[in-house]
PDB file with one MODEL, atoms N, CA, C and O in Angstrom:
MODEL        1
ATOM      1  N   MET A   1       0.955  -1.267  -0.066  1.00  0.00           N
ATOM      2  CA  MET A   1       0.372  -0.035  -0.056  1.00  0.00           C
ATOM      3  C   MET A   1       0.774   1.227  -0.120  1.00  0.00           C
ATOM      4  O   MET A   1       0.991   1.615   1.028  1.00  0.00           O
ATOM      5  N   PRO A   2       0.947   1.922  -0.778  1.00  0.00           N
ATOM      6  CA  PRO A   2       1.321   3.122  -1.262  1.00  0.00           C
ATOM      7  C   PRO A   2       1.373   3.800  -0.039  1.00  0.00           C
ATOM      8  O   PRO A   2       0.371   3.668   0.664  1.00  0.00           O
ATOM      9  N   ALA A   3       2.894   4.955   0.687  1.00  0.00           N
ATOM     10  CA  ALA A   3       2.433   5.956   1.568  1.00  0.00           C
ATOM     11  C   ALA A   3       1.252   6.886   1.261  1.00  0.00           C
ATOM     12  O   ALA A   3       0.799   6.997   0.122  1.00  0.00           O
ATOM     13  N   ALA A   4       0.527   7.889   2.866  1.00  0.00           N
ATOM     14  CA  ALA A   4      -0.231   9.334   1.854  1.00  0.00           C
ATOM     15  C   ALA A   4       1.254   9.587   2.417  1.00  0.00           C
ATOM     16  O   ALA A   4       2.204   9.271   3.132  1.00  0.00           O
ATOM     17  N   PRO A   5       0.430  10.706   1.168  1.00  0.00           N
ATOM     18  CA  PRO A   5       1.237  11.810   1.437  1.00  0.00           C
ATOM     19  C   PRO A   5       0.939  12.975   2.437  1.00  0.00           C
ATOM     20  O   PRO A   5       0.020  13.393   3.141  1.00  0.00           O
ATOM     21  N   SER A   6       2.672  13.362   1.992  1.00  0.00           N
ATOM     22  CA  SER A   6       3.070  14.106   3.779  1.00  0.00           C
ATOM     23  C   SER A   6       2.178  15.496   3.537  1.00  0.00           C
ATOM     24  O   SER A   6       1.942  15.980   2.431  1.00  0.00           O
ATOM     25  N   ARG A   7       1.886  15.847   4.385  1.00  0.00           N
ATOM     26  CA  ARG A   7       1.033  17.606   4.687  1.00  0.00           C
ATOM     27  C   ARG A   7       2.364  18.400   5.654  1.00  0.00           C
ATOM     28  O   ARG A   7       2.462  19.422   6.333  1.00  0.00           O
ATOM     29  N   ARG A   8       3.002  17.590   5.368  1.00  0.00           N
ATOM     30  CA  ARG A   8       4.338  18.776   7.047  1.00  0.00           C
ATOM     31  C   ARG A   8       5.214  18.873   5.180  1.00  0.00           C
ATOM     32  O   ARG A   8       5.322  20.093   5.054  1.00  0.00           O
ATOM     33  N   THR A   9       5.640  18.414   4.229  1.00  0.00           N
ATOM     34  CA  THR A   9       6.751  18.813   3.628  1.00  0.00           C
ATOM     35  C   THR A   9       6.422  18.288   1.955  1.00  0.00           C
ATOM     36  O   THR A   9       6.221  17.292   1.261  1.00  0.00           O
ATOM     37  N   PHE A  10       6.591  20.410   1.912  1.00  0.00           N
ATOM     38  CA  PHE A  10       5.917  20.136   0.233  1.00  0.00           C
ATOM     39  C   PHE A  10       7.748  20.519  -1.078  1.00  0.00           C
ATOM     40  O   PHE A  10       8.752  21.229  -1.013  1.00  0.00           O
ATOM     41  N   ALA A  11       7.310  19.772  -1.791  1.00  0.00           N
ATOM     42  CA  ALA A  11       8.668  19.641  -2.678  1.00  0.00           C
ATOM     43  C   ALA A  11       8.488  20.222  -3.824  1.00  0.00           C
ATOM     44  O   ALA A  11       7.674  20.031  -4.728  1.00  0.00           O
ATOM     45  N   LEU A  12      10.054  21.563  -3.561  1.00  0.00           N
ATOM     46  CA  LEU A  12       9.815  21.895  -5.135  1.00  0.00           C
ATOM     47  C   LEU A  12      10.799  21.081  -5.635  1.00  0.00           C
ATOM     48  O   LEU A  12      10.988  21.014  -6.849  1.00  0.00           O
ATOM     49  N   ASN A  13      10.334  22.477  -7.696  1.00  0.00           N
ATOM     50  CA  ASN A  13      10.501  21.743  -8.560  1.00  0.00           C
ATOM     51  C   ASN A  13      11.699  22.099  -9.485  1.00  0.00           C
ATOM     52  O   ASN A  13      12.816  21.638  -9.721  1.00  0.00           O
ATOM     53  N   TYR A  14      10.988  23.062  -9.865  1.00  0.00           N
ATOM     54  CA  TYR A  14      12.206  23.792 -10.022  1.00  0.00           C
ATOM     55  C   TYR A  14      11.470  25.678 -10.690  1.00  0.00           C
ATOM     56  O   TYR A  14      10.563  25.899 -11.492  1.00  0.00           O
ATOM     57  N   ILE A  15      12.332  26.628  -9.941  1.00  0.00           N
ATOM     58  CA  ILE A  15      12.718  27.512 -10.496  1.00  0.00           C
ATOM     59  C   ILE A  15      13.382  28.620 -11.412  1.00  0.00           C
ATOM     60  O   ILE A  15      14.271  29.434 -11.163  1.00  0.00           O
ATOM     61  N   MET A  16      12.698  28.390 -12.473  1.00  0.00           N
ATOM     62  CA  MET A  16      12.937  29.112 -13.554  1.00  0.00           C
ATOM     63  C   MET A  16      12.929  30.840 -14.411  1.00  0.00           C
ATOM     64  O   MET A  16      12.268  31.874 -14.514  1.00  0.00           O
ATOM     65  N   VAL A  17      13.826  30.362 -14.732  1.00  0.00           N
ATOM     66  CA  VAL A  17      13.877  31.486 -15.244  1.00  0.00           C
ATOM     67  C   VAL A  17      14.467  32.202 -16.503  1.00  0.00           C
ATOM     68  O   VAL A  17      15.545  31.725 -16.858  1.00  0.00           O
ATOM     69  N   ARG A  18      13.959  33.331 -17.319  1.00  0.00           N
ATOM     70  CA  ARG A  18      14.601  33.089 -18.537  1.00  0.00           C
ATOM     71  C   ARG A  18      16.252  33.910 -18.780  1.00  0.00           C
ATOM     72  O   ARG A  18      16.551  34.961 -18.213  1.00  0.00           O
ATOM     73  N   GLN A  19      17.145  33.176 -19.708  1.00  0.00           N
ATOM     74  CA  GLN A  19      18.204  33.669 -19.515  1.00  0.00           C
ATOM     75  C   GLN A  19      18.329  35.081 -18.926  1.00  0.00           C
ATOM     76  O   GLN A  19      18.597  35.486 -17.795  1.00  0.00           O
ATOM     77  N   ALA A  20      18.009  35.763 -20.226  1.00  0.00           N
ATOM     78  CA  ALA A  20      17.511  37.690 -20.461  1.00  0.00           C
ATOM     79  C   ALA A  20      17.203  37.813 -19.176  1.00  0.00           C
ATOM     80  O   ALA A  20      18.072  38.390 -18.523  1.00  0.00           O
ATOM     81  N   THR A  21      16.446  37.536 -18.703  1.00  0.00           N
ATOM     82  CA  THR A  21      16.356  38.823 -16.797  1.00  0.00           C
ATOM     83  C   THR A  21      16.647  37.528 -15.663  1.00  0.00           C
ATOM     84  O   THR A  21      15.661  37.022 -15.125  1.00  0.00           O
ATOM     85  N   ARG A  22      17.937  37.052 -15.350  1.00  0.00           N
ATOM     86  CA  ARG A  22      18.615  37.119 -15.104  1.00  0.00           C
ATOM     87  C   ARG A  22      19.033  37.592 -14.395  1.00  0.00           C
ATOM     88  O   ARG A  22      19.610  38.530 -14.946  1.00  0.00           O
ATOM     89  N   ARG A  23      19.235  37.652 -13.144  1.00  0.00           N
ATOM     90  CA  ARG A  23      19.879  38.301 -11.741  1.00  0.00           C
ATOM     91  C   ARG A  23      19.051  39.714 -11.975  1.00  0.00           C
ATOM     92  O   ARG A  23      19.635  40.668 -12.490  1.00  0.00           O
ATOM     93  N   ARG A  24      17.894  39.792 -11.640  1.00  0.00           N
ATOM     94  CA  ARG A  24      16.716  41.475 -11.380  1.00  0.00           C
ATOM     95  C   ARG A  24      15.563  40.828 -10.571  1.00  0.00           C
ATOM     96  O   ARG A  24      14.343  40.915 -10.707  1.00  0.00           O
ATOM     97  N   GLY A  25      16.523  39.987  -9.468  1.00  0.00           N
ATOM     98  CA  GLY A  25      15.601  39.395  -8.431  1.00  0.00           C
ATOM     99  C   GLY A  25      14.082  38.139  -8.543  1.00  0.00           C
ATOM    100  O   GLY A  25      13.360  37.622  -7.691  1.00  0.00           O
ATOM    101  N   ILE A  26      14.148  38.071  -9.927  1.00  0.00           N
ATOM    102  CA  ILE A  26      12.698  37.267 -10.305  1.00  0.00           C
ATOM    103  C   ILE A  26      12.747  36.021  -9.480  1.00  0.00           C
ATOM    104  O   ILE A  26      12.182  35.941  -8.389  1.00  0.00           O
ATOM    105  N   ALA A  27      13.303  35.232  -9.921  1.00  0.00           N
ATOM    106  CA  ALA A  27      14.012  34.206  -9.079  1.00  0.00           C
ATOM    107  C   ALA A  27      13.300  34.149  -7.543  1.00  0.00           C
ATOM    108  O   ALA A  27      12.485  33.400  -7.005  1.00  0.00           O
ATOM    109  N   LYS A  28      14.211  35.597  -7.050  1.00  0.00           N
ATOM    110  CA  LYS A  28      13.835  34.957  -5.197  1.00  0.00           C
ATOM    111  C   LYS A  28      12.378  35.829  -5.069  1.00  0.00           C
ATOM    112  O   LYS A  28      11.958  35.708  -3.918  1.00  0.00           O
ATOM    113  N   ALA A  29      11.820  36.353  -5.590  1.00  0.00           N
ATOM    114  CA  ALA A  29      10.074  36.967  -5.505  1.00  0.00           C
ATOM    115  C   ALA A  29       8.980  35.736  -5.754  1.00  0.00           C
ATOM    116  O   ALA A  29       8.009  35.441  -5.056  1.00  0.00           O
ATOM    117  N   LEU A  30       9.449  35.131  -6.953  1.00  0.00           N
ATOM    118  CA  LEU A  30       9.018  34.013  -6.956  1.00  0.00           C
ATOM    119  C   LEU A  30       8.905  32.822  -5.736  1.00  0.00           C
ATOM    120  O   LEU A  30       7.916  32.330  -5.192  1.00  0.00           O
ATOM    121  N   HIS A  31      10.239  32.604  -5.571  1.00  0.00           N
ATOM    122  CA  HIS A  31      10.281  32.012  -4.036  1.00  0.00           C
ATOM    123  C   HIS A  31       9.788  32.239  -3.134  1.00  0.00           C
ATOM    124  O   HIS A  31       9.094  31.334  -2.670  1.00  0.00           O
ATOM    125  N   ASP A  32       9.863  33.629  -2.331  1.00  0.00           N
ATOM    126  CA  ASP A  32       8.881  34.312  -1.589  1.00  0.00           C
ATOM    127  C   ASP A  32       7.632  34.100  -1.934  1.00  0.00           C
ATOM    128  O   ASP A  32       6.717  33.933  -1.127  1.00  0.00           O
ATOM    129  N   ALA A  33       7.521  34.093  -3.188  1.00  0.00           N
ATOM    130  CA  ALA A  33       6.052  34.216  -2.245  1.00  0.00           C
ATOM    131  C   ALA A  33       5.522  33.228  -2.838  1.00  0.00           C
ATOM    132  O   ALA A  33       4.423  33.080  -2.304  1.00  0.00           O
ATOM    133  N   LEU A  34       5.716  32.161  -3.947  1.00  0.00           N
ATOM    134  CA  LEU A  34       5.405  30.395  -3.403  1.00  0.00           C
ATOM    135  C   LEU A  34       5.384  30.215  -1.950  1.00  0.00           C
ATOM    136  O   LEU A  34       4.317  30.025  -1.366  1.00  0.00           O
ATOM    137  N   MET A  35       6.608  30.271  -1.279  1.00  0.00           N
ATOM    138  CA  MET A  35       6.764  30.002  -0.329  1.00  0.00           C
ATOM    139  C   MET A  35       6.259  30.140   1.042  1.00  0.00           C
ATOM    140  O   MET A  35       6.530  29.390   1.980  1.00  0.00           O
ATOM    141  N   ALA A  36       5.202  31.573   1.075  1.00  0.00           N
ATOM    142  CA  ALA A  36       4.605  32.721   2.283  1.00  0.00           C
ATOM    143  C   ALA A  36       3.524  32.027   1.509  1.00  0.00           C
ATOM    144  O   ALA A  36       3.115  33.043   0.947  1.00  0.00           O
ATOM    145  N   SER A  37       2.491  30.767   0.896  1.00  0.00           N
ATOM    146  CA  SER A  37       1.526  30.430   0.452  1.00  0.00           C
ATOM    147  C   SER A  37       1.530  29.156   1.252  1.00  0.00           C
ATOM    148  O   SER A  37       0.518  28.657   1.745  1.00  0.00           O
ATOM    149  N   ARG A  38       3.462  28.384   1.395  1.00  0.00           N
ATOM    150  CA  ARG A  38       2.890  27.013   1.767  1.00  0.00           C
ATOM    151  C   ARG A  38       2.229  27.252   3.379  1.00  0.00           C
ATOM    152  O   ARG A  38       2.222  28.253   4.097  1.00  0.00           O
ATOM    153  N   THR A  39       1.692  25.874   3.581  1.00  0.00           N
ATOM    154  CA  THR A  39       0.952  25.321   5.591  1.00  0.00           C
ATOM    155  C   THR A  39       1.865  24.685   5.963  1.00  0.00           C
ATOM    156  O   THR A  39       2.427  25.002   7.011  1.00  0.00           O
ATOM    157  N   GLU A  40       2.179  23.876   5.406  1.00  0.00           N
ATOM    158  CA  GLU A  40       3.421  22.429   5.338  1.00  0.00           C
ATOM    159  C   GLU A  40       4.403  23.473   6.384  1.00  0.00           C
ATOM    160  O   GLU A  40       4.560  24.692   6.454  1.00  0.00           O
ATOM    161  N   SER A  41       4.943  22.305   7.122  1.00  0.00           N
ATOM    162  CA  SER A  41       5.855  22.667   8.342  1.00  0.00           C
ATOM    163  C   SER A  41       7.666  23.242   6.904  1.00  0.00           C
ATOM    164  O   SER A  41       8.267  24.311   6.795  1.00  0.00           O
ATOM    165  N   ARG A  42       7.807  22.202   6.336  1.00  0.00           N
ATOM    166  CA  ARG A  42       8.801  22.950   5.949  1.00  0.00           C
ATOM    167  C   ARG A  42       8.973  22.218   4.180  1.00  0.00           C
ATOM    168  O   ARG A  42       8.203  21.302   3.892  1.00  0.00           O
ATOM    169  N   ALA A  43      10.168  22.782   2.946  1.00  0.00           N
ATOM    170  CA  ALA A  43       9.850  22.472   2.263  1.00  0.00           C
ATOM    171  C   ALA A  43      11.825  21.745   1.403  1.00  0.00           C
ATOM    172  O   ALA A  43      12.969  22.060   1.730  1.00  0.00           O
ATOM    173  N   THR A  44      11.309  20.729   0.273  1.00  0.00           N
ATOM    174  CA  THR A  44      12.718  20.162   0.142  1.00  0.00           C
ATOM    175  C   THR A  44      12.916  20.253  -1.637  1.00  0.00           C
ATOM    176  O   THR A  44      11.915  20.356  -2.346  1.00  0.00           O
ATOM    177  N   LEU A  45      13.862  20.218  -2.042  1.00  0.00           N
ATOM    178  CA  LEU A  45      14.613  20.414  -2.820  1.00  0.00           C
ATOM    179  C   LEU A  45      15.612  19.620  -4.172  1.00  0.00           C
ATOM    180  O   LEU A  45      16.210  20.667  -4.422  1.00  0.00           O
ATOM    181  N   LEU A  46      15.956  19.055  -4.744  1.00  0.00           N
ATOM    182  CA  LEU A  46      17.909  18.702  -5.155  1.00  0.00           C
ATOM    183  C   LEU A  46      17.928  19.364  -6.038  1.00  0.00           C
ATOM    184  O   LEU A  46      16.975  19.665  -6.757  1.00  0.00           O
ATOM    185  N   VAL A  47      19.028  19.695  -6.120  1.00  0.00           N
ATOM    186  CA  VAL A  47      19.981  21.013  -6.813  1.00  0.00           C
ATOM    187  C   VAL A  47      21.527  19.957  -7.229  1.00  0.00           C
ATOM    188  O   VAL A  47      22.182  19.527  -6.280  1.00  0.00           O
ATOM    189  N   GLN A  48      21.903  19.684  -8.453  1.00  0.00           N
ATOM    190  CA  GLN A  48      22.556  19.656  -9.444  1.00  0.00           C
ATOM    191  C   GLN A  48      23.656  20.365  -8.179  1.00  0.00           C
ATOM    192  O   GLN A  48      23.495  21.462  -7.645  1.00  0.00           O
ATOM    193  N   PRO A  49      24.952  19.228  -7.869  1.00  0.00           N
ATOM    194  CA  PRO A  49      25.750  20.323  -6.774  1.00  0.00           C
ATOM    195  C   PRO A  49      26.448  20.788  -7.646  1.00  0.00           C
ATOM    196  O   PRO A  49      27.165  21.445  -6.891  1.00  0.00           O
ATOM    197  N   GLU A  50      27.164  21.166  -9.428  1.00  0.00           N
ATOM    198  CA  GLU A  50      27.076  21.989  -9.994  1.00  0.00           C
ATOM    199  C   GLU A  50      26.577  22.792 -10.841  1.00  0.00           C
ATOM    200  O   GLU A  50      26.638  23.382 -11.920  1.00  0.00           O
ATOM    201  N   ASN A  51      25.805  22.450  -9.426  1.00  0.00           N
ATOM    202  CA  ASN A  51      25.202  23.958 -10.587  1.00  0.00           C
ATOM    203  C   ASN A  51      25.248  24.829  -8.808  1.00  0.00           C
ATOM    204  O   ASN A  51      24.742  24.610  -7.707  1.00  0.00           O
ATOM    205  N   VAL A  52      26.022  25.694  -9.317  1.00  0.00           N
ATOM    206  CA  VAL A  52      26.922  26.441  -8.435  1.00  0.00           C
ATOM    207  C   VAL A  52      26.082  28.223  -7.924  1.00  0.00           C
ATOM    208  O   VAL A  52      26.188  28.840  -6.865  1.00  0.00           O
ATOM    209  N   PRO A  53      25.360  28.546  -9.099  1.00  0.00           N
ATOM    210  CA  PRO A  53      24.646  29.959  -8.786  1.00  0.00           C
ATOM    211  C   PRO A  53      23.363  29.034  -8.065  1.00  0.00           C
ATOM    212  O   PRO A  53      23.416  29.155  -6.841  1.00  0.00           O
ATOM    213  N   ALA A  54      22.653  28.477  -8.351  1.00  0.00           N
ATOM    214  CA  ALA A  54      21.570  28.457  -7.333  1.00  0.00           C
ATOM    215  C   ALA A  54      22.118  27.562  -6.330  1.00  0.00           C
ATOM    216  O   ALA A  54      21.521  27.906  -5.310  1.00  0.00           O
ATOM    217  N   SER A  55      22.834  26.701  -6.048  1.00  0.00           N
ATOM    218  CA  SER A  55      22.897  26.060  -4.698  1.00  0.00           C
ATOM    219  C   SER A  55      23.513  27.635  -3.994  1.00  0.00           C
ATOM    220  O   SER A  55      23.330  27.898  -2.805  1.00  0.00           O
ATOM    221  N   ALA A  56      23.934  28.176  -4.539  1.00  0.00           N
ATOM    222  CA  ALA A  56      24.677  30.416  -3.888  1.00  0.00           C
ATOM    223  C   ALA A  56      22.750  30.778  -3.773  1.00  0.00           C
ATOM    224  O   ALA A  56      22.226  31.256  -2.767  1.00  0.00           O
ATOM    225  N   ALA A  57      22.132  30.470  -4.827  1.00  0.00           N
ATOM    226  CA  ALA A  57      20.508  31.381  -4.842  1.00  0.00           C
ATOM    227  C   ALA A  57      20.089  30.962  -2.690  1.00  0.00           C
ATOM    228  O   ALA A  57      19.798  31.452  -1.599  1.00  0.00           O
ATOM    229  N   TYR A  58      20.433  29.565  -3.545  1.00  0.00           N
ATOM    230  CA  TYR A  58      19.007  28.726  -1.963  1.00  0.00           C
ATOM    231  C   TYR A  58      19.964  28.702  -0.947  1.00  0.00           C
ATOM    232  O   TYR A  58      19.699  28.049   0.062  1.00  0.00           O
ATOM    233  N   ALA A  59      21.186  29.379  -1.040  1.00  0.00           N
ATOM    234  CA  ALA A  59      22.347  29.497   0.210  1.00  0.00           C
ATOM    235  C   ALA A  59      21.465  30.615   1.840  1.00  0.00           C
ATOM    236  O   ALA A  59      21.172  30.566   3.035  1.00  0.00           O
ATOM    237  N   THR A  60      21.439  31.575   0.447  1.00  0.00           N
ATOM    238  CA  THR A  60      20.850  32.927   1.166  1.00  0.00           C
ATOM    239  C   THR A  60      19.478  33.115   1.189  1.00  0.00           C
ATOM    240  O   THR A  60      18.874  34.075   1.666  1.00  0.00           O
ATOM    241  N   TRP A  61      18.823  31.691   0.396  1.00  0.00           N
ATOM    242  CA  TRP A  61      17.301  32.559   1.186  1.00  0.00           C
ATOM    243  C   TRP A  61      16.678  31.419   1.711  1.00  0.00           C
ATOM    244  O   TRP A  61      15.546  30.954   1.585  1.00  0.00           O
ATOM    245  N   GLY A  62      17.747  31.054   2.371  1.00  0.00           N
ATOM    246  CA  GLY A  62      17.903  29.896   4.391  1.00  0.00           C
ATOM    247  C   GLY A  62      17.610  28.685   4.530  1.00  0.00           C
ATOM    248  O   GLY A  62      17.385  28.074   5.574  1.00  0.00           O
ATOM    249  N   TRP A  63      17.612  27.901   2.250  1.00  0.00           N
ATOM    250  CA  TRP A  63      18.023  26.350   2.721  1.00  0.00           C
ATOM    251  C   TRP A  63      18.890  26.053   3.070  1.00  0.00           C
ATOM    252  O   TRP A  63      19.565  27.079   3.147  1.00  0.00           O
ATOM    253  N   TYR A  64      19.820  24.716   3.603  1.00  0.00           N
ATOM    254  CA  TYR A  64      19.981  24.250   3.698  1.00  0.00           C
ATOM    255  C   TYR A  64      20.593  22.833   3.090  1.00  0.00           C
ATOM    256  O   TYR A  64      19.711  22.008   2.853  1.00  0.00           O
ATOM    257  N   ARG A  65      21.737  22.470   2.840  1.00  0.00           N
ATOM    258  CA  ARG A  65      22.248  21.154   2.490  1.00  0.00           C
ATOM    259  C   ARG A  65      21.374  19.561   3.696  1.00  0.00           C
ATOM    260  O   ARG A  65      22.032  19.271   4.695  1.00  0.00           O
ATOM    261  N   ILE A  66      20.476  19.017   3.535  1.00  0.00           N
ATOM    262  CA  ILE A  66      20.666  18.085   4.080  1.00  0.00           C
ATOM    263  C   ILE A  66      21.576  16.416   4.009  1.00  0.00           C
ATOM    264  O   ILE A  66      22.020  15.738   4.935  1.00  0.00           O
ATOM    265  N   GLY A  67      21.590  16.185   2.574  1.00  0.00           N
ATOM    266  CA  GLY A  67      23.126  15.300   1.991  1.00  0.00           C
ATOM    267  C   GLY A  67      22.915  15.077   0.604  1.00  0.00           C
ATOM    268  O   GLY A  67      23.110  15.837  -0.344  1.00  0.00           O
ATOM    269  N   GLN A  68      22.344  13.531   0.647  1.00  0.00           N
ATOM    270  CA  GLN A  68      22.693  13.507  -1.341  1.00  0.00           C
ATOM    271  C   GLN A  68      21.922  12.949  -1.634  1.00  0.00           C
ATOM    272  O   GLN A  68      21.622  12.164  -0.735  1.00  0.00           O
ATOM    273  N   LEU A  69      21.139  12.827  -2.727  1.00  0.00           N
ATOM    274  CA  LEU A  69      20.173  11.602  -3.452  1.00  0.00           C
ATOM    275  C   LEU A  69      20.567  11.455  -4.321  1.00  0.00           C
ATOM    276  O   LEU A  69      21.173  12.288  -4.995  1.00  0.00           O
ATOM    277  N   LYS A  70      20.324  10.234  -4.609  1.00  0.00           N
ATOM    278  CA  LYS A  70      19.473   9.603  -5.889  1.00  0.00           C
ATOM    279  C   LYS A  70      18.124   9.959  -6.543  1.00  0.00           C
ATOM    280  O   LYS A  70      17.162   9.723  -5.813  1.00  0.00           O
ATOM    281  N   PRO A  71      17.982  10.214  -7.140  1.00  0.00           N
ATOM    282  CA  PRO A  71      16.535   9.974  -7.279  1.00  0.00           C
ATOM    283  C   PRO A  71      15.583   9.337  -8.143  1.00  0.00           C
ATOM    284  O   PRO A  71      14.355   9.398  -8.196  1.00  0.00           O
ATOM    285  N   PHE A  72      16.810   8.443  -9.092  1.00  0.00           N
ATOM    286  CA  PHE A  72      16.554   7.196  -9.888  1.00  0.00           C
ATOM    287  C   PHE A  72      17.956   6.281  -9.909  1.00  0.00           C
ATOM    288  O   PHE A  72      18.938   6.655  -9.269  1.00  0.00           O
ATOM    289  N   ASP A  73      17.962   5.518 -10.398  1.00  0.00           N
ATOM    290  CA  ASP A  73      19.303   4.355 -11.085  1.00  0.00           C
ATOM    291  C   ASP A  73      19.978   5.484 -11.878  1.00  0.00           C
ATOM    292  O   ASP A  73      21.046   6.066 -11.687  1.00  0.00           O
ATOM    293  N   ASP A  74      19.146   5.603 -12.716  1.00  0.00           N
ATOM    294  CA  ASP A  74      20.284   6.395 -13.659  1.00  0.00           C
ATOM    295  C   ASP A  74      20.819   7.992 -13.981  1.00  0.00           C
ATOM    296  O   ASP A  74      21.558   8.455 -14.849  1.00  0.00           O
ATOM    297  N   ALA A  75      20.297   8.409 -13.188  1.00  0.00           N
ATOM    298  CA  ALA A  75      20.802   9.785 -12.568  1.00  0.00           C
ATOM    299  C   ALA A  75      21.359   9.876 -11.393  1.00  0.00           C
ATOM    300  O   ALA A  75      21.447   9.221 -10.354  1.00  0.00           O
ATOM    301  N   PRO A  76      21.990  11.651 -12.192  1.00  0.00           N
ATOM    302  CA  PRO A  76      22.809  12.096 -11.230  1.00  0.00           C
ATOM    303  C   PRO A  76      23.021  11.879 -10.015  1.00  0.00           C
ATOM    304  O   PRO A  76      22.984  10.721  -9.598  1.00  0.00           O
ATOM    305  N   THR A  77      23.307  13.004  -9.125  1.00  0.00           N
ATOM    306  CA  THR A  77      23.657  12.541  -7.303  1.00  0.00           C
ATOM    307  C   THR A  77      23.155  13.934  -7.286  1.00  0.00           C
ATOM    308  O   THR A  77      23.912  14.656  -7.934  1.00  0.00           O
ATOM    309  N   HIS A  78      21.811  14.786  -6.605  1.00  0.00           N
ATOM    310  CA  HIS A  78      21.814  15.559  -6.251  1.00  0.00           C
ATOM    311  C   HIS A  78      21.606  16.045  -5.117  1.00  0.00           C
ATOM    312  O   HIS A  78      20.753  15.393  -4.515  1.00  0.00           O
ATOM    313  N   ASP A  79      22.185  17.293  -4.292  1.00  0.00           N
ATOM    314  CA  ASP A  79      22.249  17.421  -3.198  1.00  0.00           C
ATOM    315  C   ASP A  79      20.226  18.095  -3.012  1.00  0.00           C
ATOM    316  O   ASP A  79      19.435  18.767  -3.673  1.00  0.00           O
ATOM    317  N   ALA A  80      20.265  17.031  -1.128  1.00  0.00           N
ATOM    318  CA  ALA A  80      19.344  16.630  -0.554  1.00  0.00           C
ATOM    319  C   ALA A  80      18.608  18.494   0.329  1.00  0.00           C
ATOM    320  O   ALA A  80      18.263  18.476   1.510  1.00  0.00           O
ATOM    321  N   LEU A  81      18.524  19.732  -0.454  1.00  0.00           N
ATOM    322  CA  LEU A  81      18.092  20.987   0.677  1.00  0.00           C
ATOM    323  C   LEU A  81      16.959  20.956   1.003  1.00  0.00           C
ATOM    324  O   LEU A  81      16.032  20.693   0.237  1.00  0.00           O
ATOM    325  N   MET A  82      16.820  21.306   2.593  1.00  0.00           N
ATOM    326  CA  MET A  82      15.399  21.993   3.475  1.00  0.00           C
ATOM    327  C   MET A  82      15.128  23.094   3.874  1.00  0.00           C
ATOM    328  O   MET A  82      15.998  23.717   4.484  1.00  0.00           O
ATOM    329  N   LEU A  83      14.012  23.597   3.682  1.00  0.00           N
ATOM    330  CA  LEU A  83      13.787  25.232   4.298  1.00  0.00           C
ATOM    331  C   LEU A  83      12.476  25.075   5.258  1.00  0.00           C
ATOM    332  O   LEU A  83      11.303  24.808   4.997  1.00  0.00           O
ATOM    333  N   ASP A  84      13.073  25.315   6.317  1.00  0.00           N
ATOM    334  CA  ASP A  84      12.411  25.361   7.443  1.00  0.00           C
ATOM    335  C   ASP A  84      10.893  26.537   7.125  1.00  0.00           C
ATOM    336  O   ASP A  84      10.793  27.674   7.586  1.00  0.00           O
ATOM    337  N   LEU A  85      10.197  26.056   6.513  1.00  0.00           N
ATOM    338  CA  LEU A  85       8.997  27.302   6.729  1.00  0.00           C
ATOM    339  C   LEU A  85       8.132  27.853   7.499  1.00  0.00           C
ATOM    340  O   LEU A  85       7.290  28.627   7.043  1.00  0.00           O
ATOM    341  N   GLY A  86       8.215  27.492   8.987  1.00  0.00           N
ATOM    342  CA  GLY A  86       8.184  27.890  10.068  1.00  0.00           C
ATOM    343  C   GLY A  86       8.651  29.637   9.908  1.00  0.00           C
ATOM    344  O   GLY A  86       8.155  30.762   9.963  1.00  0.00           O
ATOM    345  N   ARG A  87      10.191  28.809   9.632  1.00  0.00           N
ATOM    346  CA  ARG A  87      10.393  30.403  10.141  1.00  0.00           C
ATOM    347  C   ARG A  87      10.169  31.232   8.781  1.00  0.00           C
ATOM    348  O   ARG A  87      11.332  31.351   8.396  1.00  0.00           O
ATOM    349  N   MET A  88       9.738  31.576   8.271  1.00  0.00           N
ATOM    350  CA  MET A  88       9.654  32.096   7.295  1.00  0.00           C
ATOM    351  C   MET A  88       8.217  32.864   7.352  1.00  0.00           C
ATOM    352  O   MET A  88       7.780  33.506   6.397  1.00  0.00           O
ATOM    353  N   ARG A  89       7.396  32.681   8.862  1.00  0.00           N
ATOM    354  CA  ARG A  89       6.469  32.993   8.501  1.00  0.00           C
ATOM    355  C   ARG A  89       6.166  34.195   9.973  1.00  0.00           C
ATOM    356  O   ARG A  89       5.130  34.859  10.024  1.00  0.00           O
TER     357      ARG A  89
ENDMDL
END
């Protein structure tokens, strides 16, 4: 029997901003608006370790690394990050 979905964790898949509009605070504004609307206690995401700009942005936005994860057999290893949503309220 599959596990019931968690009501404590929100999984963020992607925040993408077109290259021509990067470095204008758009991704941060999207992130903050999305996270402010969440009722869960935490959020998680995966980021490839070599994606230094994304990792750095997430770190400044309060995300922290909790480990590494290979989401499926032939996937690259990702850093698993978490954000305490209670701190954003």
